[in-house]
PDB file of C-alpha atoms in Angstrom:
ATOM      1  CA  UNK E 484      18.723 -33.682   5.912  1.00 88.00           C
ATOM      2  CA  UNK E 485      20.119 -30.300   4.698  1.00 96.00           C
ATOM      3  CA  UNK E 486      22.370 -29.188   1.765  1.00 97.00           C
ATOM      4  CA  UNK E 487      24.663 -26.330   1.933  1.00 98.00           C
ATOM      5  CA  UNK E 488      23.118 -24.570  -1.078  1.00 97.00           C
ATOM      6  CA  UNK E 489      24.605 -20.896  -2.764  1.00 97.00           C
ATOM      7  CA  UNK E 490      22.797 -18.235  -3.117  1.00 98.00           C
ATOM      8  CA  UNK E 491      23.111 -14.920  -5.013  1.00 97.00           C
ATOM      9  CA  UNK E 492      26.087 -16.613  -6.623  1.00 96.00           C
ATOM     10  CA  UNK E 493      27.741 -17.635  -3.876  1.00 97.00           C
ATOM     11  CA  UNK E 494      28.027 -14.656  -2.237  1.00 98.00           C
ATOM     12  CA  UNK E 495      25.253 -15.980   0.687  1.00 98.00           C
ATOM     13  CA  UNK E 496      24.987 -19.138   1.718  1.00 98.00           C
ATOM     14  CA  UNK E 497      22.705 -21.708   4.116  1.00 98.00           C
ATOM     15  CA  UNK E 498      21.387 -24.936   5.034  1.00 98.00           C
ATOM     16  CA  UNK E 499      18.254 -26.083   2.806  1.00 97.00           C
ATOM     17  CA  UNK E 500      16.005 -28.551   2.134  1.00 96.00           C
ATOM     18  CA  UNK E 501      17.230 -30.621  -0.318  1.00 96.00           C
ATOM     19  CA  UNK E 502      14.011 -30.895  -2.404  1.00 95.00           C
ATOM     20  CA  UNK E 503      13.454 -26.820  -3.184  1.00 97.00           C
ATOM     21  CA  UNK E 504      12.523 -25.685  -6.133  1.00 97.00           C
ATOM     22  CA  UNK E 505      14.551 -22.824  -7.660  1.00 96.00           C
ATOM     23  CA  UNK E 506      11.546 -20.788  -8.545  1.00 96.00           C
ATOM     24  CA  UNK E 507      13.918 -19.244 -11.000  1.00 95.00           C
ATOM     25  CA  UNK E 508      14.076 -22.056 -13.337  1.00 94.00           C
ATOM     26  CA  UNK E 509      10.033 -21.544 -14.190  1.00 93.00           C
ATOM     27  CA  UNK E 510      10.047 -17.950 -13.898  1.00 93.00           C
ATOM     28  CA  UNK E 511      11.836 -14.559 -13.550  1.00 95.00           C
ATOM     29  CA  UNK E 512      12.352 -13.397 -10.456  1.00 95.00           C
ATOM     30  CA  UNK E 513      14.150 -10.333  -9.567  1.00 94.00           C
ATOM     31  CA  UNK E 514      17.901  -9.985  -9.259  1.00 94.00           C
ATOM     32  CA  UNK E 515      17.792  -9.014  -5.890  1.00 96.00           C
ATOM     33  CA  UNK E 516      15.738 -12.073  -4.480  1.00 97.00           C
ATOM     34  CA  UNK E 517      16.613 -15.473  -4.393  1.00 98.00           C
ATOM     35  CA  UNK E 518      12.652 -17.792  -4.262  1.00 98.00           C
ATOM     36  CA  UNK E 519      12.087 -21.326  -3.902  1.00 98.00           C
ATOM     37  CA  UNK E 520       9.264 -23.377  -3.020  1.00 97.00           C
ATOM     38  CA  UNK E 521       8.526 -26.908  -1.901  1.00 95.00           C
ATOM     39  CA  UNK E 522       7.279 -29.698  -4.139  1.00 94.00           C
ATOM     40  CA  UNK E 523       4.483 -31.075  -2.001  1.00 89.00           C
ATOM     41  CA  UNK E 524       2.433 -27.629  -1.247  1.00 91.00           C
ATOM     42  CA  UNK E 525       2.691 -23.784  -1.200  1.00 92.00           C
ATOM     43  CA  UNK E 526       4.859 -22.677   0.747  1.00 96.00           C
ATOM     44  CA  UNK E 527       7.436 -20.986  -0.682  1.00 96.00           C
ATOM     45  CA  UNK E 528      11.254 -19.050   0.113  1.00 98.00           C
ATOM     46  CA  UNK E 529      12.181 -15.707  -0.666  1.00 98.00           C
ATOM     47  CA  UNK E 530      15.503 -14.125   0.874  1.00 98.00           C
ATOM     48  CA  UNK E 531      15.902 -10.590  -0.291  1.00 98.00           C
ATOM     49  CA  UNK E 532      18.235  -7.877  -0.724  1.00 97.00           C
ATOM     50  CA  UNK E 533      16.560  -4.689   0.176  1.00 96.00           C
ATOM     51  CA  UNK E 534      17.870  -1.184   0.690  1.00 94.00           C
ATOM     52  CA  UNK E 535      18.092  -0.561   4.612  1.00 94.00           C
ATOM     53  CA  UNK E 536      15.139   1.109   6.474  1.00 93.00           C
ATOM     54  CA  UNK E 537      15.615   3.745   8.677  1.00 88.00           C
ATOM     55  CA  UNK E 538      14.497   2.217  12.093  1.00 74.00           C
ATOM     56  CA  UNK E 539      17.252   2.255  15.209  1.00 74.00           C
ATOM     57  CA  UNK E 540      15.387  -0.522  16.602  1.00 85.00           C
ATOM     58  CA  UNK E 541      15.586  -4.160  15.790  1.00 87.00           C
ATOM     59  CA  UNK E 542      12.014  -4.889  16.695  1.00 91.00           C
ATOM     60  CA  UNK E 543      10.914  -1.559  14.937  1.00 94.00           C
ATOM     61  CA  UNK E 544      12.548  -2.749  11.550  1.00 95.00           C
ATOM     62  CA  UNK E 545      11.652  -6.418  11.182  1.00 97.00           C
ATOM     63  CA  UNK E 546       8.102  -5.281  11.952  1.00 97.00           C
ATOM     64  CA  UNK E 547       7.964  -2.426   8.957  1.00 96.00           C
ATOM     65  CA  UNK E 548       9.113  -5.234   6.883  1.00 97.00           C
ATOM     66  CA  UNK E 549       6.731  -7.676   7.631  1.00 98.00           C
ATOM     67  CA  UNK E 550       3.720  -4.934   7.750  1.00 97.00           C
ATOM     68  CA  UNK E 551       5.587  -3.893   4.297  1.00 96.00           C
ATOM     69  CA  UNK E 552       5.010  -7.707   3.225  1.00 97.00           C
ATOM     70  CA  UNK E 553       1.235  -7.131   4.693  1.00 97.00           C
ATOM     71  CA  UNK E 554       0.629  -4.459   2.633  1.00 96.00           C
ATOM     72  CA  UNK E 555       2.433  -6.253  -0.603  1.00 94.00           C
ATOM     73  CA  UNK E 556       0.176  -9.404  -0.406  1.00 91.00           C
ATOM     74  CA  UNK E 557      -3.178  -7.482   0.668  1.00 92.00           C
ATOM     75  CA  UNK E 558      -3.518  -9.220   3.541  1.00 94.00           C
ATOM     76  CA  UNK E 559      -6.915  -8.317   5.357  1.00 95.00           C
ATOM     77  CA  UNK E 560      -4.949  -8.715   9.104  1.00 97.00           C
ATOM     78  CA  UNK E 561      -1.616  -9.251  10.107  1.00 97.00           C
ATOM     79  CA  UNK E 562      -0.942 -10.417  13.920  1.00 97.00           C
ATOM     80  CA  UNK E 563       3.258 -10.028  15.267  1.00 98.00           C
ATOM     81  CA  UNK E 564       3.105 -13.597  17.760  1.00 98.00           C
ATOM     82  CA  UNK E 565       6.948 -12.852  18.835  1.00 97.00           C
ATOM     83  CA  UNK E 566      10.398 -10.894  17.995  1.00 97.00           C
ATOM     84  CA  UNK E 567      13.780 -12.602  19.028  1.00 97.00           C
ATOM     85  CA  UNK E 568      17.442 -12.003  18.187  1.00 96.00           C
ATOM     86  CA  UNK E 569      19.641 -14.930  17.057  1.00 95.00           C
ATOM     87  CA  UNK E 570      22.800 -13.832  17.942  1.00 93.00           C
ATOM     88  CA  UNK E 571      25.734 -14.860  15.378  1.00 92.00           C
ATOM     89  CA  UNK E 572      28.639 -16.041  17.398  1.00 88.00           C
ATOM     90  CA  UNK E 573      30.582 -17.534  14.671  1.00 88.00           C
ATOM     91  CA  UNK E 574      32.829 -14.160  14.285  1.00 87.00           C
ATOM     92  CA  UNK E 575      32.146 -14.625  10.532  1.00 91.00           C
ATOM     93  CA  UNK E 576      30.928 -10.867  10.068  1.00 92.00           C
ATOM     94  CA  UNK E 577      27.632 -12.279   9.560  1.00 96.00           C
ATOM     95  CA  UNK E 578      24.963  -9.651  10.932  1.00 96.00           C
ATOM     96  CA  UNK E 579      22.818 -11.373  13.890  1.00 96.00           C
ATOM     97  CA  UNK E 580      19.747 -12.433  13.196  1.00 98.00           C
ATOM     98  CA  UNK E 581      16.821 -11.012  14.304  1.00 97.00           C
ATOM     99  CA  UNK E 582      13.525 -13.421  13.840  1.00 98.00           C
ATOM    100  CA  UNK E 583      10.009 -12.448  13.607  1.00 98.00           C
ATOM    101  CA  UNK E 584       6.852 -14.986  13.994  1.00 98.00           C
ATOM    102  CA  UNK E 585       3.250 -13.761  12.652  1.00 98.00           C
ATOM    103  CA  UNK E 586       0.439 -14.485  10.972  1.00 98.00           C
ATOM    104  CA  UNK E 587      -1.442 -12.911   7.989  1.00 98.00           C
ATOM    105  CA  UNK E 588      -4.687 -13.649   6.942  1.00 97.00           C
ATOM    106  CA  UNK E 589      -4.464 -12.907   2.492  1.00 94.00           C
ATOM    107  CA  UNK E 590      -6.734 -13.291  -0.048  1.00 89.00           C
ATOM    108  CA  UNK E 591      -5.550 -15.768  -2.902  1.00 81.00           C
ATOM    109  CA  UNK E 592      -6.667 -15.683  -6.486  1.00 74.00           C
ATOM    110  CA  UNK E 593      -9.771 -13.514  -5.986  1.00 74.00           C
ATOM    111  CA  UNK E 594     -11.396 -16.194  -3.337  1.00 77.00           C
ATOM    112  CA  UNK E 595     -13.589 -14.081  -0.700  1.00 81.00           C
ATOM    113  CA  UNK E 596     -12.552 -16.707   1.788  1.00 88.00           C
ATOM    114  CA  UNK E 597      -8.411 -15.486   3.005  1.00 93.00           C
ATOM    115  CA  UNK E 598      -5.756 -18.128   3.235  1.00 93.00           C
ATOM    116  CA  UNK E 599      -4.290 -17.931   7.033  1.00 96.00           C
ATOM    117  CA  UNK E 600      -0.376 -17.897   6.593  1.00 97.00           C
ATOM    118  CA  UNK E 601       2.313 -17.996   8.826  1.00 98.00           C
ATOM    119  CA  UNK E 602       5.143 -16.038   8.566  1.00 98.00           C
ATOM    120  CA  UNK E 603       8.475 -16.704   9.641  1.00 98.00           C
ATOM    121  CA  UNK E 604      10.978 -13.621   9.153  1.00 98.00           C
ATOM    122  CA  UNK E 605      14.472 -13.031   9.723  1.00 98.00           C
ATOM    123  CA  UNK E 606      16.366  -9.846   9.448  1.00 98.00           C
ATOM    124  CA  UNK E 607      20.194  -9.312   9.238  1.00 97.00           C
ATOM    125  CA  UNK E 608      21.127  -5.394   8.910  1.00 96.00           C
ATOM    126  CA  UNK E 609      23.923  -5.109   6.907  1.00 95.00           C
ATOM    127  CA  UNK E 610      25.084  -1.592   8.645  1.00 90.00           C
ATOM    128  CA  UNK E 611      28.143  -1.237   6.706  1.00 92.00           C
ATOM    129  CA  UNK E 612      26.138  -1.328   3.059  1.00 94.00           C
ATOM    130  CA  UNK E 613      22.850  -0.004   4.005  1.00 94.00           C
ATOM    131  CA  UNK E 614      21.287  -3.118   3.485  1.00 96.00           C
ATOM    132  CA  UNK E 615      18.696  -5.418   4.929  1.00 96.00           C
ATOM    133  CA  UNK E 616      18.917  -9.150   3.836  1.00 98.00           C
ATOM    134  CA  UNK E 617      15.303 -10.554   4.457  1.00 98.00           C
ATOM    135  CA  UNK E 618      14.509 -14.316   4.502  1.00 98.00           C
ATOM    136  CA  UNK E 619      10.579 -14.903   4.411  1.00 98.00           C
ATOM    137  CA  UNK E 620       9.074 -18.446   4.706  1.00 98.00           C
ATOM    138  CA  UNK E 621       5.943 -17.985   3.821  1.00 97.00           C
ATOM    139  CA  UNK E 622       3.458 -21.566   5.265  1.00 97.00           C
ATOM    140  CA  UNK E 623      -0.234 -21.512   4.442  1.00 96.00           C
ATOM    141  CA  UNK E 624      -1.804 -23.289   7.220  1.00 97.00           C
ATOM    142  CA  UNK E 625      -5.817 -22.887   5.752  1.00 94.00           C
ATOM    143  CA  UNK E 626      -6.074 -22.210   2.102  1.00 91.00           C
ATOM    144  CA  UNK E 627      -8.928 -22.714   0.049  1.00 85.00           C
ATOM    145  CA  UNK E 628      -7.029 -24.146  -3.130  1.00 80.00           C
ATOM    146  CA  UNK E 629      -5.522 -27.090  -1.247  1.00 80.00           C
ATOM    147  CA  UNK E 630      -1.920 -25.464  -0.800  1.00 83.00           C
ATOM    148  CA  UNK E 631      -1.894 -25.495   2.946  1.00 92.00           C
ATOM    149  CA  UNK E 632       0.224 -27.879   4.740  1.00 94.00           C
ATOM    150  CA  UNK E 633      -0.953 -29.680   8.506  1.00 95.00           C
ATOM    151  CA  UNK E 634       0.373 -29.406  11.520  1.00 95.00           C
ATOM    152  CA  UNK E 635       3.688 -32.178  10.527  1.00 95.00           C
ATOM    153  CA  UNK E 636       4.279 -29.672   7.376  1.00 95.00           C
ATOM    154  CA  UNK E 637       4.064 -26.415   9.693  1.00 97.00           C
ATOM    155  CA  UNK E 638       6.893 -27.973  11.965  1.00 97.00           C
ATOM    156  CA  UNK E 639       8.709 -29.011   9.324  1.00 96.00           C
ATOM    157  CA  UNK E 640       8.847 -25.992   7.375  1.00 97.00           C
ATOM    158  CA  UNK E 641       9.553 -24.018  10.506  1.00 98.00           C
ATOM    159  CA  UNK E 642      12.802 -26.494  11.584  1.00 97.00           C
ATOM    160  CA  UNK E 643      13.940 -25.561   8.099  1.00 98.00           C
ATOM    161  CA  UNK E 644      13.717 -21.745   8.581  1.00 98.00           C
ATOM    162  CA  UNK E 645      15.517 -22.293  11.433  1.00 97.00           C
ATOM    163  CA  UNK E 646      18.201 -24.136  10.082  1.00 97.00           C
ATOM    164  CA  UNK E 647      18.454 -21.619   7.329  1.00 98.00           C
ATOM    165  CA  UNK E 648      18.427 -18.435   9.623  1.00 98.00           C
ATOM    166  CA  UNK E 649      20.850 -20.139  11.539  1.00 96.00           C
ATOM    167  CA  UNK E 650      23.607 -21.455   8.997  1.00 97.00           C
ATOM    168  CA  UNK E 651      23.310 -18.162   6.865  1.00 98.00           C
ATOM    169  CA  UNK E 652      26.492 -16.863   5.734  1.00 98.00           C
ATOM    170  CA  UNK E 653      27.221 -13.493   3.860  1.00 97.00           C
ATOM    171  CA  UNK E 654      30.543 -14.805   2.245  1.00 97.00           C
ATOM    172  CA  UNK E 655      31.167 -11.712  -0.007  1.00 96.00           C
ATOM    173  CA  UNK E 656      29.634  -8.212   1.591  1.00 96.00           C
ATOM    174  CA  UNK E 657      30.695  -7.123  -2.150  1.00 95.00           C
ATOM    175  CA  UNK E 658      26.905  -8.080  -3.034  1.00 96.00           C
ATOM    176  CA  UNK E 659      25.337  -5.446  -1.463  1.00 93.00           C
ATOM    177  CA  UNK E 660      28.212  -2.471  -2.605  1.00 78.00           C
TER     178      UNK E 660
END
């Protein structure tokens, strides 16, 4: 079960789990980022407005922005399992998405021992405002604090990104002027 939930006030929307918390409501997060995270472990939601980088190539750019979210979260390795394009064929102006699949291995809260987390990207290049919207589900799948979610969790959260990437709507490109 989904809900059609509005993001960036209303100017983006998508298909969510109903149970996400709005990370919002216990802390500040960034006017350009929209972060939630599930009740039952640590995975968590963050779709992003960031200013476009300068690759021609769809594969090229998702990658700097997950190496880019590498780099941000220290992670000791960073494997790229597969790049795809979900094309948008709703003629709603929505950019197509392109969806990237990886796995970083990050130290947590000064552990020696890194959590192993998979990543599951998406990119829409908004051309026409030199923007890249970027949706990260971020799924611990060994942590040493408990946080990690099994193999039913790791399917779950990943039929959730999907739904997401998939019913993601830019209803007002005046967000990103």
């Amino acid at each position: 079960m989904f809900i059609l939930r509005e993001l960036f006030g209303g100017a983006i929307t998508a298909q969510t789990a109903p149970d996400l918390i709005d990370a919002s409501d216990i802390r500040q997060v960034p006017n350009t980022q929209e972060v939630f995270m599930y009740p039952q472990s640590n995975v968590s939601v963050i779709l992003e407005i960031l200013q476009r980088v300068e690759r021609s190539h769809y594969d090229d750019a998702i990658r700097f922005h997950f190496d880019s979210l590498a780099h941000d979260n220290s992670a000791r390795s960073a494997t790229v399992e597969s790049v795809v394009m979900i094309p948008n064929d709703r003629g709603d102006g929505t950019p197509s998405a392109i969806v990237l699949k990886g796995v970083q291995m990050v130290p947590k809260f000064n552990h020696t021992t890194p959590d192993k987390v998979q990543i599951f990207m998406a990119l829409f290049r908004v051309e026409s405002k030199a923007a890249d919207l970027v949706l990260t589900f971020n799924v611990p799948v060994e942590s040493v604090d408990g946080g990690a979610v099994d193999s039913g969790g790791l399917e779950n959260a990943e039929a959730d990104f999907n739904t997401f990437v998939r019913s993601l709507r830019i209803v007002d490109f005046g967000l990103f002027a």
